[in-house]
Tab-separated table of C-alpha atoms in Angstrom:
chain	number	residue	atom	x	y	z
A	6	UNK	CA	-5.853	-1.485	-11.241
A	7	UNK	CA	-2.845	0.826	-11.162
A	8	UNK	CA	-0.716	-2.100	-10.070
A	9	UNK	CA	-1.204	-3.816	-13.441
A	10	UNK	CA	-0.016	-0.812	-15.413
A	11	UNK	CA	2.807	0.425	-13.193
A	12	UNK	CA	4.458	-2.895	-12.308
A	13	UNK	CA	5.740	-3.434	-15.868
A	14	UNK	CA	7.502	-0.070	-15.926
A	15	UNK	CA	8.844	-0.216	-12.379
A	16	UNK	CA	10.164	-3.721	-13.056
A	17	UNK	CA	12.159	-2.456	-16.038
A	18	UNK	CA	13.612	0.386	-14.002
A	19	UNK	CA	14.374	-1.604	-10.857
A	20	UNK	CA	15.669	-4.831	-12.421
A	21	UNK	CA	19.303	-3.576	-12.679
A	22	UNK	CA	19.208	-2.624	-8.982
A	23	UNK	CA	17.702	-5.983	-8.064
A	24	UNK	CA	20.323	-7.806	-10.128
A	25	UNK	CA	23.147	-5.897	-8.405
A	26	UNK	CA	21.761	-6.694	-4.945
A	27	UNK	CA	21.372	-10.350	-5.893
A	28	UNK	CA	24.993	-10.526	-7.072
A	29	UNK	CA	26.008	-8.956	-3.753
A	30	UNK	CA	24.234	-11.903	-2.069
A	31	UNK	CA	21.749	-9.693	-0.281
A	32	UNK	CA	18.589	-11.555	0.668
A	33	UNK	CA	15.183	-10.440	-0.680
A	34	UNK	CA	13.927	-10.757	2.908
A	35	UNK	CA	16.528	-8.220	4.039
A	36	UNK	CA	15.334	-5.793	1.368
A	37	UNK	CA	11.735	-6.318	2.474
A	38	UNK	CA	12.606	-5.605	6.102
A	39	UNK	CA	14.743	-2.543	5.316
A	40	UNK	CA	11.998	-1.181	3.058
A	41	UNK	CA	9.392	-1.536	5.784
A	42	UNK	CA	11.643	0.091	8.375
A	43	UNK	CA	12.291	2.979	5.982
A	44	UNK	CA	8.608	3.502	5.191
A	45	UNK	CA	7.644	3.340	8.853
A	46	UNK	CA	10.433	5.638	10.007
A	47	UNK	CA	9.767	8.134	7.203
A	48	UNK	CA	6.051	8.270	7.966
A	49	UNK	CA	6.378	8.558	11.747
A	50	UNK	CA	9.281	11.003	11.643
A	51	UNK	CA	7.741	13.543	9.248
A	52	UNK	CA	3.963	13.227	8.857
A	53	UNK	CA	3.046	13.862	12.530
A	54	UNK	CA	4.995	17.137	12.262
A	55	UNK	CA	3.158	18.216	9.123
A	56	UNK	CA	6.216	17.746	6.866
A	57	UNK	CA	4.233	16.173	4.055
A	58	UNK	CA	6.648	16.649	1.164
A	59	UNK	CA	9.794	15.326	2.858
A	60	UNK	CA	7.840	12.473	4.422
A	61	UNK	CA	6.370	11.458	1.081
A	62	UNK	CA	9.748	11.538	-0.668
A	63	UNK	CA	11.340	9.343	2.017
A	64	UNK	CA	8.418	6.906	2.015
A	65	UNK	CA	8.333	6.682	-1.785
A	66	UNK	CA	12.053	5.891	-1.925
A	67	UNK	CA	11.570	2.913	0.395
A	68	UNK	CA	8.292	1.783	-1.165
A	69	UNK	CA	10.312	0.710	-4.199
A	70	UNK	CA	11.835	-2.006	-2.010
A	71	UNK	CA	8.430	-3.674	-2.189
A	72	UNK	CA	9.059	-4.195	-5.911
A	73	UNK	CA	12.769	-4.906	-5.681
A	74	UNK	CA	12.438	-7.860	-3.311
A	75	UNK	CA	9.999	-9.588	-5.669
A	76	UNK	CA	12.276	-9.027	-8.660
A	77	UNK	CA	15.230	-10.368	-6.660
A	78	UNK	CA	13.279	-13.496	-5.778
A	79	UNK	CA	12.478	-14.119	-9.448
A	80	UNK	CA	16.051	-13.502	-10.578
A	81	UNK	CA	17.386	-15.991	-8.035
A	82	UNK	CA	14.722	-18.547	-8.937
A	83	UNK	CA	13.427	-18.448	-5.383
A	84	UNK	CA	9.843	-19.597	-4.893
A	85	UNK	CA	9.264	-19.203	-1.181
A	86	UNK	CA	5.900	-19.008	0.535
A	87	UNK	CA	7.805	-17.583	3.494
A	88	UNK	CA	8.951	-14.605	1.436
A	89	UNK	CA	5.412	-13.961	0.224
A	90	UNK	CA	4.095	-14.212	3.778
A	91	UNK	CA	6.721	-11.838	5.155
A	92	UNK	CA	6.110	-9.332	2.382
A	93	UNK	CA	2.354	-9.377	2.938
A	94	UNK	CA	2.596	-8.954	6.696
A	95	UNK	CA	5.115	-6.117	6.494
A	96	UNK	CA	2.990	-4.383	3.844
A	97	UNK	CA	0.320	-4.022	6.514
A	98	UNK	CA	2.883	-2.484	8.868
A	99	UNK	CA	3.877	0.088	6.272
A	100	UNK	CA	0.263	0.967	5.476
A	101	UNK	CA	-0.520	1.409	9.168
A	102	UNK	CA	2.465	3.716	9.595
A	103	UNK	CA	1.474	5.942	6.656
A	104	UNK	CA	-2.206	6.385	7.500
A	105	UNK	CA	-1.573	6.354	11.242
A	106	UNK	CA	1.121	9.041	11.028
A	107	UNK	CA	-1.159	11.304	8.979
A	108	UNK	CA	-3.948	10.705	11.500
A	109	UNK	CA	-1.577	11.772	14.295
A	110	UNK	CA	-0.992	15.104	12.561
A	111	UNK	CA	-4.664	15.863	12.094
A	112	UNK	CA	-5.504	14.687	15.613
A	113	UNK	CA	-2.853	17.060	16.964
A	114	UNK	CA	-1.487	20.219	15.369
A	115	UNK	CA	-3.538	19.659	12.219
A	116	UNK	CA	-6.653	20.045	14.378
A	117	UNK	CA	-9.095	18.278	12.076
A	118	UNK	CA	-11.043	15.413	13.617
A	119	UNK	CA	-12.921	14.733	10.364
A	120	UNK	CA	-9.638	14.061	8.576
A	121	UNK	CA	-8.494	11.929	11.496
A	122	UNK	CA	-11.646	9.819	11.221
A	123	UNK	CA	-11.276	9.519	7.441
A	124	UNK	CA	-7.691	8.334	7.719
A	125	UNK	CA	-8.600	5.752	10.347
A	126	UNK	CA	-11.491	4.558	8.162
A	127	UNK	CA	-9.188	4.246	5.129
A	128	UNK	CA	-6.666	2.329	7.198
A	129	UNK	CA	-9.284	-0.048	8.595
A	130	UNK	CA	-10.984	-0.680	5.256
A	131	UNK	CA	-7.630	-1.195	3.550
A	132	UNK	CA	-6.817	-3.879	6.108
A	133	UNK	CA	-10.191	-5.536	5.502
A	134	UNK	CA	-9.563	-5.524	1.735
A	135	UNK	CA	-6.340	-7.457	2.296
A	136	UNK	CA	-7.872	-9.732	4.940
A	137	UNK	CA	-10.799	-10.641	2.687
A	138	UNK	CA	-8.411	-11.916	0.035
A	139	UNK	CA	-6.195	-13.783	2.499
A	140	UNK	CA	-9.132	-15.422	4.260
A	141	UNK	CA	-10.789	-16.398	0.975
A	142	UNK	CA	-7.595	-18.017	-0.288
A	143	UNK	CA	-7.168	-19.907	2.977
A	144	UNK	CA	-10.611	-21.441	2.346
A	145	UNK	CA	-9.815	-22.345	-1.244
A	146	UNK	CA	-11.565	-19.406	-2.930
A	147	UNK	CA	-10.219	-16.438	-4.867
A	148	UNK	CA	-10.948	-12.828	-3.988
A	149	UNK	CA	-8.429	-10.693	-5.845
A	150	UNK	CA	-9.063	-7.592	-7.894
A	151	UNK	CA	-11.317	-4.665	-7.084
A	152	UNK	CA	-10.990	-0.936	-7.552
A	153	UNK	CA	-8.854	-0.226	-4.479
A	154	UNK	CA	-5.955	-2.636	-4.231
A	155	UNK	CA	-2.891	-1.744	-2.188
A	156	UNK	CA	-1.013	-0.061	-5.036
A	157	UNK	CA	-4.048	2.120	-5.808
A	158	UNK	CA	-4.389	3.174	-2.175
A	159	UNK	CA	-0.706	3.996	-1.783
A	160	UNK	CA	-0.456	5.994	-4.994
A	161	UNK	CA	-3.591	7.976	-4.119
A	162	UNK	CA	-2.551	8.949	-0.603
A	163	UNK	CA	1.163	9.506	-1.287
A	164	UNK	CA	0.750	11.573	-4.460
A	165	UNK	CA	-1.932	13.770	-2.921
A	166	UNK	CA	-0.086	14.226	0.369
A	167	UNK	CA	3.114	15.078	-1.491
A	168	UNK	CA	1.340	17.651	-3.664
A	169	UNK	CA	-0.281	19.234	-0.624
A	170	UNK	CA	3.163	19.555	0.929
A	171	UNK	CA	4.862	20.786	-2.265
A	172	UNK	CA	2.351	23.402	-3.382
A	173	UNK	CA	0.642	24.200	-0.090
A	174	UNK	CA	-2.694	23.008	-1.447
A	175	UNK	CA	-5.668	23.235	0.923
A	176	UNK	CA	-6.318	20.178	3.072
A	177	UNK	CA	-9.702	19.765	1.385
A	178	UNK	CA	-7.845	18.331	-1.639
A	179	UNK	CA	-6.540	15.479	0.490
A	180	UNK	CA	-9.942	15.148	2.145
A	181	UNK	CA	-11.683	14.636	-1.198
A	182	UNK	CA	-9.175	11.931	-2.142
A	183	UNK	CA	-9.665	10.223	1.219
A	184	UNK	CA	-13.459	10.208	0.789
A	185	UNK	CA	-12.996	8.606	-2.631
A	186	UNK	CA	-10.448	6.165	-1.268
A	187	UNK	CA	-12.695	5.167	1.618
A	188	UNK	CA	-15.631	4.610	-0.743
A	189	UNK	CA	-13.498	2.628	-3.201
A	190	UNK	CA	-12.122	0.458	-0.393
A	191	UNK	CA	-15.605	-0.248	0.944
A	192	UNK	CA	-16.766	-1.180	-2.550
A	193	UNK	CA	-13.762	-3.471	-3.014
A	194	UNK	CA	-14.621	-5.268	0.240
A	195	UNK	CA	-18.173	-5.714	-1.037
A	196	UNK	CA	-16.888	-6.994	-4.395
A	197	UNK	CA	-14.685	-9.585	-2.729
A	198	UNK	CA	-17.433	-10.768	-0.373
A	199	UNK	CA	-19.792	-11.090	-3.324
A	200	UNK	CA	-17.217	-13.025	-5.339
A	201	UNK	CA	-16.540	-15.493	-2.539
A	202	UNK	CA	-20.283	-15.976	-1.949
A	203	UNK	CA	-20.714	-16.730	-5.661
A	204	UNK	CA	-17.971	-19.333	-5.546
A	205	UNK	CA	-19.344	-20.863	-2.339
A	206	UNK	CA	-22.817	-21.239	-3.828
A	207	UNK	CA	-21.430	-22.858	-6.970
A	208	UNK	CA	-19.189	-25.263	-5.039
């Protein structure tokens, strides 16, 4: 959902950067890898210590690499299934680092097992959302769309976590968002299963 509306604007902003990197002969794969390392390092270095604002700023800066590598591939005329595969796999690594690092905080000094459980549930359901699409496509079906795609999940958790860190908002604000995110992810899984079943019956 959000991905459709934000990608146009981020593409306009990031295209000059992507063009400069392409001219410098930097590989889109290298950008993908550096972006994932940055997201993972930012999440694990700051979130488990409760430094939500700094962690979110670092993560957000590297998340843009997820858009830049795709723009670079288009500018260079590269159509590689390898690049798409690498990007998809490393996306899962970044997601795990973000939700896992937050779970570490609440399992430790944050002292909130309910939040820990919610974060783990969001992480697991987010992985299932992605797996459902990948598995469907491997069988010749389509299972895209839904109300909780990756961009939606990232924006929800990063914006809320950053605001909690910036303004010292109560943790319940993040908890409410996580409940909504968990529900939306579960519904998206259901939507994709239903869509594949419909296609299978009609085949």
